[in-house]
Coordinates of C-alpha atoms in Angstrom, one line a residue:
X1 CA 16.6 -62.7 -18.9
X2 CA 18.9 -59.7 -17.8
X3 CA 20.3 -56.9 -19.3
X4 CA 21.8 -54.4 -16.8
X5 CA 25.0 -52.2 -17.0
X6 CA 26.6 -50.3 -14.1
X7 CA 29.2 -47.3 -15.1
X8 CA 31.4 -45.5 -12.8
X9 CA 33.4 -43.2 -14.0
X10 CA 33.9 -39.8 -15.4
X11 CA 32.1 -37.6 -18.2
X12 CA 33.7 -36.6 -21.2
X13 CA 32.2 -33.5 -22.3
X14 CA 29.0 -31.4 -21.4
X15 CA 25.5 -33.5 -21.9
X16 CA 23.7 -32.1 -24.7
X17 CA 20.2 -32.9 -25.6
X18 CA 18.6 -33.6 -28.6
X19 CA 15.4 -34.2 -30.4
X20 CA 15.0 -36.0 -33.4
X21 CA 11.9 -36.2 -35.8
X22 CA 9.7 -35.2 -33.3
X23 CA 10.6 -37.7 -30.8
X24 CA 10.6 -37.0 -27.2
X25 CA 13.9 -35.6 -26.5
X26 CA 17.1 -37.3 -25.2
X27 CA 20.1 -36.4 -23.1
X28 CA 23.0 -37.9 -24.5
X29 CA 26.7 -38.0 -22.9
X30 CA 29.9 -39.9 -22.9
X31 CA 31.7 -41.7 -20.1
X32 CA 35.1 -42.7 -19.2
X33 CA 35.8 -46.0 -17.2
X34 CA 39.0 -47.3 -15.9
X35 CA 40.4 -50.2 -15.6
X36 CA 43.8 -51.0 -14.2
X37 CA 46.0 -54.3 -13.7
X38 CA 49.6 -54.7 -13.1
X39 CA 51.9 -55.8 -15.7
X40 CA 52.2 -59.2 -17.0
X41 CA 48.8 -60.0 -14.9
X42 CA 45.8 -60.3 -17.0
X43 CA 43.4 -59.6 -13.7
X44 CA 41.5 -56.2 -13.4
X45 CA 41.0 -55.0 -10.2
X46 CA 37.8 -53.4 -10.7
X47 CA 35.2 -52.2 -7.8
X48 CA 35.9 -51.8 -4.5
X49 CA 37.6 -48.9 -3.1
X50 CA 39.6 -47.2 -5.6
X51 CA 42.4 -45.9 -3.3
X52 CA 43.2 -49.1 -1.8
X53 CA 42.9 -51.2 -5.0
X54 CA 45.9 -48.2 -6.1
X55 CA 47.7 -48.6 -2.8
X56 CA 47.9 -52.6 -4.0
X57 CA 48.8 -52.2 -7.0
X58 CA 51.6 -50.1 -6.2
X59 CA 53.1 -52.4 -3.9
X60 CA 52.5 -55.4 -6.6
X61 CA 55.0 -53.3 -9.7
X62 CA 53.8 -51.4 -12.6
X63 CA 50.4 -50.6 -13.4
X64 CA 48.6 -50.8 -17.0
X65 CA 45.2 -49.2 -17.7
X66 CA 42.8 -49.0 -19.7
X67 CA 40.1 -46.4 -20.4
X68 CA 36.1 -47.5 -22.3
X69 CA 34.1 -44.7 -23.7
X70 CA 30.4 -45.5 -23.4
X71 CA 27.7 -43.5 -24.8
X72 CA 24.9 -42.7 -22.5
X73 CA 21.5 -42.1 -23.4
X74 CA 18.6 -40.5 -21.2
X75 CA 15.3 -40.5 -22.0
X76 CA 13.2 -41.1 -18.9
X77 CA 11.8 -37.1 -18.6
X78 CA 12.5 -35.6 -15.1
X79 CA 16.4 -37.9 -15.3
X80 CA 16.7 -36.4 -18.6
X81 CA 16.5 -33.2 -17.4
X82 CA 18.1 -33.2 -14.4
X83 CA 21.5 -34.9 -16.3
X84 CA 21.1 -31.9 -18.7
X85 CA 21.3 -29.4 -16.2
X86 CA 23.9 -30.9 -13.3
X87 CA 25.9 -33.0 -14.8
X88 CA 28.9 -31.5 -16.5
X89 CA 32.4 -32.5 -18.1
X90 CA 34.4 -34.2 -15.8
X91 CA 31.6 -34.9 -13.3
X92 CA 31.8 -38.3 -11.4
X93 CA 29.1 -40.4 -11.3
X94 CA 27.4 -43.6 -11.4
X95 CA 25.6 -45.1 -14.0
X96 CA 22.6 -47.5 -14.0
X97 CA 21.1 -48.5 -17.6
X98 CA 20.4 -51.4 -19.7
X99 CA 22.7 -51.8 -22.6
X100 CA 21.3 -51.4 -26.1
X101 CA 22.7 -52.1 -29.6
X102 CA 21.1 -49.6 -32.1
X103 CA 21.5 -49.0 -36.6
X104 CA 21.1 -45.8 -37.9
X105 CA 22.0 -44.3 -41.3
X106 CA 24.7 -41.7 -41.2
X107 CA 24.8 -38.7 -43.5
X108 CA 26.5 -40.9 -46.6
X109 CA 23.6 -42.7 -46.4
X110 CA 25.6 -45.5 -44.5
X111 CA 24.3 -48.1 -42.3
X112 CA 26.3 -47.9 -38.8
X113 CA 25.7 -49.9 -35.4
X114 CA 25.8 -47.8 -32.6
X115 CA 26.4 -49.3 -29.0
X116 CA 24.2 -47.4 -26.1
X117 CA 23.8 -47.5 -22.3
X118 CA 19.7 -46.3 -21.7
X119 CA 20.1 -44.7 -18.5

């Protein structure tokens, strides 16, 4: 069995870190990845060298794309940290995690599934 993501892409906004209920604490960020295809093709070019997969798209027509928000936790201490402190909105990076699917009760007292990549 296997469950391993890897992001590469671009952060949304500022980590921020949180600790809840006396838990250790957690570094929590979101993350923007691309993907692009030309029209009327259902293929992603995905991977590779960004710049050239552009360069053939262009020369193939119009270009459609797509952009996934994923929620990235950090728990592991001294990664936790360092993510709080260097990595900022708009930063480029690559992610390596295992993908979890979480519940937690929001304020209404509502049941909600919540999709995260444990860095």
């Amino acid at each position: 069995a296997m469950n391993r993501v890897q992001l590469l892409g671009r952060v949304g906004q500022d980590p921020v870190m949180r600790q809840v209920d006396g838990k250790n604490p957690v570094t929590i960020f979101s993350l923007a990845t691309n993907e692009m295809w030309r029209t009327g093709e259902s293929e992603v070019a995905q991977g590779g060298d960004i710049i050239v997969t552009l360069l053939f798209l262009c020369t193939l027509g119009d270009i459609s794309q797509k952009t996934t928000w994923h929620r990235i936790s950090v728990f592991r201490p001294g990664l936790r940290d360092v993510t709080y402190q260097y990595v900022k909105k708009g930063s480029r990076i690559y992610v390596e995690g295992k993908i979890d699917y979480g519940e937690y009760t929001d304020k209404n007292n509502v049941r909600r599934q919540a999709t995260t990549i444990i860095a």
